[in-house]
């Protein structure tokens, strides 16, 4: 039974609407590891960093810290300006954005939290060439997955996933990965996921 | 701080306009923090993640934790349902639903199958929820170790070490004294083999639904400022002993007086004539059975 609601409800601003839709894509992706979801459209001028910036804007404000590890560091300035989040060193940052070339280093260095406060760990956003196609294949199981979930990734080295398996071996401490590609796709590898690498 | 009826007054005073309120009532910073917390909670199933619970226009204890989660998730495309002990029509449920709808433009529904977001106090719907839905449960006391360890810091250390010996001892003493684990509503569960979790005061009847479900479950405790989660397809096991296995409530030879259902959780109330009246706790399910609509209720 549907109920008629007033048409005068407050409207969400364009930015807030995008953040809300980005969050729901992230929530679906984090709840169902390895499944692929669509982010809301990025600004055309953000180019290859567009999807990553959609995610960072959804999650960051001046209450959290971030770091960027990438060859092209122009995105660092954009995050500072748009979110007000504070820049920090890689090992201490709450949110880290990396290109695929720096993924291994970031996964090895980022904060894993503490046994009593495992949530105080880094969320690592990695920009890869493509999600859903590619030669690297992660086979996932665990919470959020009925049997197994296979995820193909283009542009990420297998060594990054092997490092992730090692970093997350002492669950519940560990790091959570958000993969984005320039086509606006997102998939997550939360620390609870068991990962096997095929390449 | 006002009561649930205060929300009614707030809606009346504001009329249909809700002018001066931001979309979804909470400001963007509050939503962002809750969203960050939810994602962490999902990544660590059963672990209680602290958050900066905000003042809401309802008294704490009336579902402020659940409401904040709902408002951080909801978009104008959502269809929302709010239930209070299975009932959409309770004053509390109606007021919460109207607050959410009036500040977001989300559609309201009383029908489990139509909702994209369901906020609930003390029940999981009888109708099997799908992957396209999220259940948000209101939590009064998030700490399952509260009655064996009153110190928050010590309880946190026990979770950190997965040291649940005192929890098991308390359950064992219960069995010795009473012949069973007497915990009724809010029976403690083990999530993903790692964290003991308070499932909120749902009946035992609902506990098996948490295990390997299609649906994401989010738990919000406003007063205690904690959010936690059970992702879909996650192992959730009630704490039990081999020789005293967990059992759900039984309703032998009973049926719903209204719809006749024999396969739903019944609530029984005394009647003026000295007898009792038993009806479905879940009013949406009761309506479906009464109307002859077949809904999947095997979770
Ligand atoms: Zn009934």
XYZ file of N, CA and C in Angstrom, chain A residues 1-13 15-33 55-64 82-83 94-95 111 114-124 142-147 170-176 178 188-194, chain B residues 16-18 21-24 28-40 42-45 47-50 54 72-78 97-98 101-111 114 116-117 130-134 153 156-161 192 194-195 212-216 218 231-235 287:
474
model
N 0.853 -1.198 0.000
C 0.000 0.000 0.000
C 0.888 1.248 0.000
N 0.806 2.045 -1.041
C 1.602 3.266 -1.115
C 0.814 4.423 -0.509
N 1.544 5.337 0.077
C 0.904 6.486 0.707
C 1.363 7.741 -0.019
N 0.433 8.618 -0.282
C 0.764 9.848 -0.974
C 1.595 10.737 -0.057
N 2.729 11.205 -0.565
C 3.527 12.128 0.247
C 3.478 13.524 -0.344
N 3.776 14.459 0.485
C 3.714 15.848 0.043
C 4.780 16.105 -1.007
N 4.447 16.850 -2.046
C 5.435 17.160 -3.067
C 6.384 18.265 -2.628
N 6.147 18.846 -1.432
C 6.949 20.001 -1.018
C 8.164 19.627 -0.183
N 8.520 18.343 -0.179
C 9.684 17.954 0.605
C 10.908 18.731 0.129
N 11.837 19.031 1.050
C 13.028 19.768 0.644
C 13.771 19.023 -0.461
N 14.337 19.754 -1.372
C 15.091 19.123 -2.453
C 16.547 18.994 -2.030
N 17.147 17.931 -2.480
C 18.554 17.730 -2.217
C 19.356 18.578 -3.212
N 20.415 19.228 -2.761
C 21.261 19.972 -3.702
C 21.914 18.980 -4.653
N 25.001 18.550 -5.423
C 26.176 17.910 -4.815
C 25.752 16.860 -3.791
N 24.797 17.221 -2.930
C 24.341 16.279 -1.899
C 23.677 15.058 -2.534
N 22.950 15.288 -3.620
C 22.305 14.182 -4.331
C 23.362 13.229 -4.890
N 24.427 13.791 -5.438
C 25.491 12.955 -5.985
C 26.192 12.169 -4.869
N 26.402 12.835 -3.724
C 27.052 12.147 -2.605
C 26.182 10.992 -2.097
N 24.876 11.237 -2.032
C 23.976 10.189 -1.552
C 23.981 8.994 -2.503
N 23.939 9.253 -3.803
C 23.934 8.143 -4.769
C 25.295 7.438 -4.794
N 26.367 8.201 -4.627
C 27.699 7.584 -4.552
C 27.787 6.681 -3.325
N 27.221 7.169 -2.200
C 27.258 6.352 -0.982
C 26.511 5.040 -1.179
N 25.349 5.101 -1.811
C 24.582 3.858 -1.986
C 25.319 2.877 -2.898
N 26.019 3.399 -3.912
C 26.832 2.524 -4.764
C 27.952 1.896 -3.933
N 28.594 2.711 -3.089
C 29.661 2.201 -2.225
C 29.128 1.176 -1.220
N 27.946 1.458 -0.677
C 27.356 0.549 0.313
C 27.037 -0.804 -0.333
N 26.464 -0.764 -1.535
C 26.206 -2.015 -2.261
C 27.522 -2.754 -2.535
N 28.530 -1.991 -2.957
C 29.809 -2.603 -3.326
C 30.517 -3.194 -2.107
N 30.443 -2.500 -0.962
C 31.106 -2.979 0.250
C 30.360 -4.163 0.848
N 29.017 -4.167 0.687
C 28.197 -5.251 1.240
C 28.330 -6.533 0.428
N 28.669 -6.385 -0.843
C 28.757 -7.537 -1.753
C 30.104 -7.468 -2.468
N 31.168 -7.898 -1.770
C 32.526 -7.718 -2.289
C 32.691 -8.297 -3.692
N 34.127 9.446 -5.247
C 34.218 8.671 -4.003
C 34.801 9.520 -2.878
N 35.873 10.246 -3.155
C 36.516 11.046 -2.107
C 35.570 12.141 -1.613
N 34.849 12.777 -2.528
C 33.912 13.830 -2.104
C 32.765 13.280 -1.277
N 32.371 12.058 -1.566
C 31.288 11.420 -0.802
C 31.721 11.179 0.647
N 32.991 10.836 0.855
C 33.415 10.360 2.177
C 34.200 11.374 3.003
N 34.825 12.344 2.347
C 35.780 13.193 3.066
C 35.220 14.564 3.431
N 35.596 15.029 4.616
C 35.400 16.423 5.006
C 36.476 16.735 6.044
N 36.363 17.887 6.723
C 37.496 18.303 7.562
C 37.679 17.443 8.814
N 36.796 16.475 9.045
C 36.956 15.592 10.202
C 37.948 14.452 9.953
N 38.358 14.265 8.685
C 39.236 13.128 8.381
C 40.484 13.584 7.630
N 38.037 20.709 -2.467
C 36.614 20.346 -2.493
C 36.103 19.766 -1.183
N 36.978 19.147 -0.383
C 36.481 18.445 0.804
C 36.878 19.105 2.115
N 43.561 8.534 7.047
C 42.337 7.737 7.140
C 41.848 7.273 5.777
N 42.106 8.094 4.767
C 41.684 7.762 3.405
C 42.855 7.999 2.468
N 47.536 2.464 7.240
C 47.216 2.075 8.609
C 46.196 0.940 8.665
N 43.712 -0.772 15.064
C 44.145 -1.442 16.280
C 43.146 -2.529 16.623
N 43.610 -3.532 17.343
C 42.737 -4.654 17.678
C 41.463 -4.174 18.384
N 41.596 -3.181 19.275
C 40.405 -2.690 19.984
C 39.618 -1.691 19.152
N 40.279 -1.086 18.161
C 39.607 -0.124 17.287
C 39.973 -0.402 15.827
N 39.527 -1.549 15.324
C 39.924 -1.926 13.955
C 39.375 -0.965 12.900
N 38.346 -0.179 13.284
C 37.788 0.782 12.319
C 38.737 1.950 12.073
N 39.723 2.112 12.958
C 40.647 3.236 12.776
C 41.791 2.854 11.839
N 41.411 2.382 10.688
C 42.356 1.938 9.675
C 42.086 2.725 8.406
N 42.950 2.529 7.415
C 42.791 3.283 6.175
C 41.785 2.624 5.239
N 41.003 3.468 4.579
C 40.236 3.040 3.415
C 41.045 3.483 2.203
N 41.397 2.532 1.345
C 42.290 2.827 0.224
C 41.519 2.778 -1.091
N 33.445 -15.238 1.490
C 33.301 -14.634 2.817
C 32.025 -13.824 2.912
N 31.907 -12.984 3.960
C 30.685 -12.206 4.169
C 30.290 -11.397 2.926
N 29.010 -11.415 2.587
C 28.520 -10.672 1.435
C 28.489 -11.487 0.156
N 29.039 -12.708 0.211
C 29.174 -13.534 -0.993
C 28.536 -14.898 -0.729
N 27.597 -15.292 -1.608
C 26.861 -16.542 -1.375
C 27.774 -17.754 -1.511
N 28.533 -17.802 -2.599
C 29.480 -18.913 -2.776
C 30.866 -18.318 -3.045
N 45.528 -10.581 9.749
C 45.268 -10.487 11.189
C 43.932 -9.804 11.461
N 42.925 -10.158 10.676
C 41.576 -9.657 10.879
C 41.210 -9.721 12.364
N 40.526 -8.725 12.944
C 39.780 -7.651 12.275
C 40.568 -6.385 11.947
N 41.844 -6.305 12.319
C 42.598 -5.164 11.801
C 42.811 -5.407 10.310
N 43.020 -4.328 9.578
C 43.229 -4.486 8.148
C 42.757 -3.266 7.389
N 42.901 -3.316 6.084
C 42.494 -2.178 5.265
C 41.420 -2.607 4.266
N 40.586 -1.648 3.930
C 39.481 -1.897 3.002
C 39.780 -1.176 1.690
N 38.739 0.194 -2.100
C 37.694 0.612 -3.040
C 38.367 0.771 -4.401
N 34.449 -3.251 -4.317
C 35.176 -3.179 -3.041
C 35.772 -4.522 -2.633
N 36.875 -4.431 -1.923
C 37.517 -5.587 -1.302
C 37.667 -5.278 0.188
N 36.581 -5.464 0.971
C 36.697 -5.205 2.404
C 37.632 -6.223 3.055
N 38.145 -5.884 4.230
C 39.105 -6.759 4.899
C 38.521 -8.127 5.220
N 37.175 -8.213 5.292
C 36.525 -9.490 5.624
C 36.566 -10.476 4.464
N 36.908 -10.015 3.265
C 36.898 -10.894 2.092
C 38.118 -11.814 2.077
N 37.875 -13.076 1.767
C 38.997 -13.987 1.502
C 39.288 -13.918 0.004
N 3.133 21.103 5.525
C 3.682 20.241 4.490
C 5.039 20.744 4.012
N 5.406 21.928 4.415
C 6.544 22.596 3.797
C 7.897 22.099 4.301
N 8.003 21.942 5.581
C 9.280 21.589 6.192
C 10.371 22.554 5.764
N 14.334 23.078 6.866
C 15.005 21.813 7.112
C 15.769 21.408 5.888
N 16.930 20.852 6.118
C 17.719 20.355 5.017
C 17.146 19.007 4.578
N 17.443 18.607 3.363
C 17.006 17.300 2.873
C 17.486 16.223 3.845
N 16.547 15.377 4.273
C 16.941 14.305 5.177
C 17.322 14.779 6.557
N 24.962 17.861 5.915
C 25.815 17.017 5.072
C 26.979 16.399 5.842
N 27.521 17.154 6.810
C 28.640 16.633 7.599
C 28.215 15.439 8.439
N 27.045 15.564 9.045
C 26.537 14.456 9.870
C 26.324 13.220 9.006
N 25.712 13.419 7.845
C 25.471 12.277 6.956
C 26.787 11.627 6.538
N 27.773 12.464 6.213
C 29.054 11.926 5.762
C 29.684 11.072 6.853
N 29.624 11.537 8.092
C 30.232 10.762 9.173
C 29.499 9.438 9.372
N 28.178 9.484 9.313
C 27.401 8.246 9.470
C 27.706 7.292 8.310
N 27.824 7.840 7.110
C 28.130 6.986 5.953
C 29.502 6.331 6.098
N 30.500 7.100 6.539
C 31.829 6.505 6.763
C 31.731 5.378 7.783
N 30.962 5.628 8.842
C 30.826 4.633 9.912
C 30.145 3.368 9.400
N 29.097 3.539 8.592
C 28.374 2.383 8.049
C 29.309 1.522 7.192
N 30.111 2.154 6.349
C 31.005 1.379 5.474
C 32.026 0.591 6.294
N 32.544 1.194 7.370
C 33.466 0.466 8.252
C 32.743 -0.705 8.907
N 30.220 -2.391 7.840
C 29.964 -3.462 6.872
C 31.243 -4.271 6.622
N 32.394 -3.579 6.638
C 33.669 -4.253 6.363
C 34.130 -5.127 7.530
N 33.559 -4.889 8.741
C 33.936 -5.653 9.937
C 32.639 -6.166 10.571
N 32.036 -7.203 9.979
C 30.696 -7.627 10.417
C 30.621 -7.917 11.917
N 31.112 -5.913 14.413
C 31.921 -5.018 15.261
C 31.212 -3.679 15.428
N 31.102 -3.221 16.684
C 30.434 -1.945 16.967
C 31.380 -0.784 16.667
N 30.970 0.086 15.746
C 31.793 1.237 15.373
C 31.184 2.493 15.989
N 31.987 3.271 16.752
C 31.457 4.489 17.372
C 31.176 5.575 16.326
N 23.910 12.440 16.629
C 23.396 13.807 16.677
C 22.107 13.902 17.479
N 20.829 8.943 6.588
C 22.107 8.994 5.875
C 22.045 8.177 4.578
N 21.118 7.220 4.528
C 21.017 6.343 3.352
C 20.001 6.843 2.332
N 18.913 7.430 2.801
C 17.728 7.618 1.966
C 17.946 8.658 0.873
N 17.405 8.358 -0.299
C 17.351 9.304 -1.407
C 15.912 9.451 -1.855
N 15.677 10.411 -2.733
C 14.307 10.685 -3.169
C 13.686 9.498 -3.917
N 14.531 8.585 -4.411
C 14.019 7.419 -5.152
C 13.594 6.279 -4.235
N 13.879 6.399 -2.941
C 13.608 5.289 -2.036
C 12.134 5.211 -1.649
N 8.095 7.607 10.136
C 7.942 7.469 8.686
C 7.626 8.819 8.049
N 6.756 9.579 8.703
C 6.378 10.880 8.148
C 7.562 11.847 8.175
N 9.802 10.855 5.268
C 9.187 11.179 3.971
C 9.102 12.681 3.755
N 8.700 13.404 4.800
C 8.503 14.856 4.655
C 9.809 15.597 4.405
N 10.908 15.049 4.910
C 12.173 15.757 4.721
C 12.946 15.260 3.499
N 12.427 14.229 2.822
C 13.184 13.697 1.682
C 12.343 13.533 0.414
N 11.037 13.455 0.564
C 10.204 13.174 -0.601
C 10.177 11.698 -0.955
N 10.814 10.860 -0.133
C 10.762 9.418 -0.377
C 9.323 8.940 -0.257
N 8.963 7.911 -1.018
C 7.623 7.341 -0.927
C 7.506 6.551 0.373
N 6.293 6.503 0.897
C 6.028 5.706 2.092
C 5.271 4.450 1.687
N 5.499 3.378 2.418
C 4.707 2.178 2.190
C 4.509 1.429 3.501
N 3.453 0.624 3.551
C 3.220 -0.269 4.687
C 3.553 -1.705 4.291
N 3.860 -1.920 3.006
C 4.025 -3.267 2.467
C 5.502 -3.631 2.380
N 7.335 -3.736 -1.013
C 7.474 -2.500 -1.790
C 8.622 -1.621 -1.305
N 12.262 -0.129 -0.153
C 13.692 -0.278 -0.399
C 14.467 -0.183 0.919
N 13.978 0.648 1.845
C 14.571 0.771 3.181
C 13.487 0.501 4.216
N 14.758 -9.026 0.175
C 15.572 -9.306 -1.005
C 16.892 -8.528 -0.971
N 17.704 -8.796 -1.980
C 18.990 -8.105 -2.116
C 18.800 -6.625 -2.412
N 17.629 -6.238 -2.892
C 17.381 -4.835 -3.240
C 16.915 -4.028 -2.028
N 16.821 -4.664 -0.878
C 16.308 -3.998 0.320
C 17.373 -3.953 1.417
N 17.225 -2.968 2.308
C 18.091 -2.866 3.490
C 17.197 -2.792 4.723
N 35.367 -0.308 28.561
C 36.742 -0.570 28.129
C 37.063 -2.061 28.209
N 35.327 -3.926 25.453
C 36.003 -3.709 24.175
C 37.238 -4.608 24.083
N 37.962 -4.742 25.202
C 39.147 -5.600 25.213
C 38.756 -7.058 24.976
N 37.627 -7.462 25.538
C 37.163 -8.844 25.329
C 36.823 -9.089 23.855
N 36.163 -8.115 23.226
C 35.884 -8.241 21.787
C 37.190 -8.299 20.987
N 38.158 -7.458 21.394
C 39.425 -7.383 20.661
C 40.126 -8.733 20.656
N 40.084 -9.412 21.811
C 40.766 -10.695 21.945
C 39.868 -11.870 21.583
N 30.086 -14.034 11.749
C 31.251 -14.361 10.924
C 32.324 -15.062 11.750
N 33.492 -14.406 14.548
C 34.472 -13.530 15.189
C 33.909 -12.665 16.312
N 32.792 -11.948 16.061
C 32.276 -11.012 17.054
C 30.929 -11.469 17.618
N 23.038 -15.848 6.655
C 23.073 -16.079 5.202
C 21.835 -15.504 4.497
N 21.454 -14.304 4.854
C 20.300 -13.638 4.242
C 20.693 -13.003 2.907
N 19.703 -12.652 2.117
C 19.957 -11.902 0.868
C 20.197 -10.426 1.163
N 19.774 -10.008 2.358
C 19.640 -8.587 2.696
C 20.767 -8.099 3.600
N 21.079 -6.824 3.463
C 22.005 -6.159 4.379
C 21.241 -5.683 5.618
N 21.576 -3.260 9.004
C 22.335 -2.208 9.692
C 21.693 -1.968 11.050
N 26.384 -8.020 6.923
C 26.213 -8.038 5.465
C 25.354 -9.237 5.043
N 24.880 -9.221 3.799
C 24.193 -10.410 3.299
C 25.159 -11.597 3.288
N 24.631 -12.798 3.246
C 25.450 -14.010 3.146
C 26.589 -14.030 4.162
N 26.223 -13.774 5.412
C 27.179 -13.809 6.511
C 26.702 -14.842 7.526
N 27.650 -15.592 8.081
C 27.286 -16.577 9.101
C 26.918 -15.868 10.401
N -1.901 -8.672 6.817
C -2.718 -8.134 5.717
C -2.611 -9.008 4.471
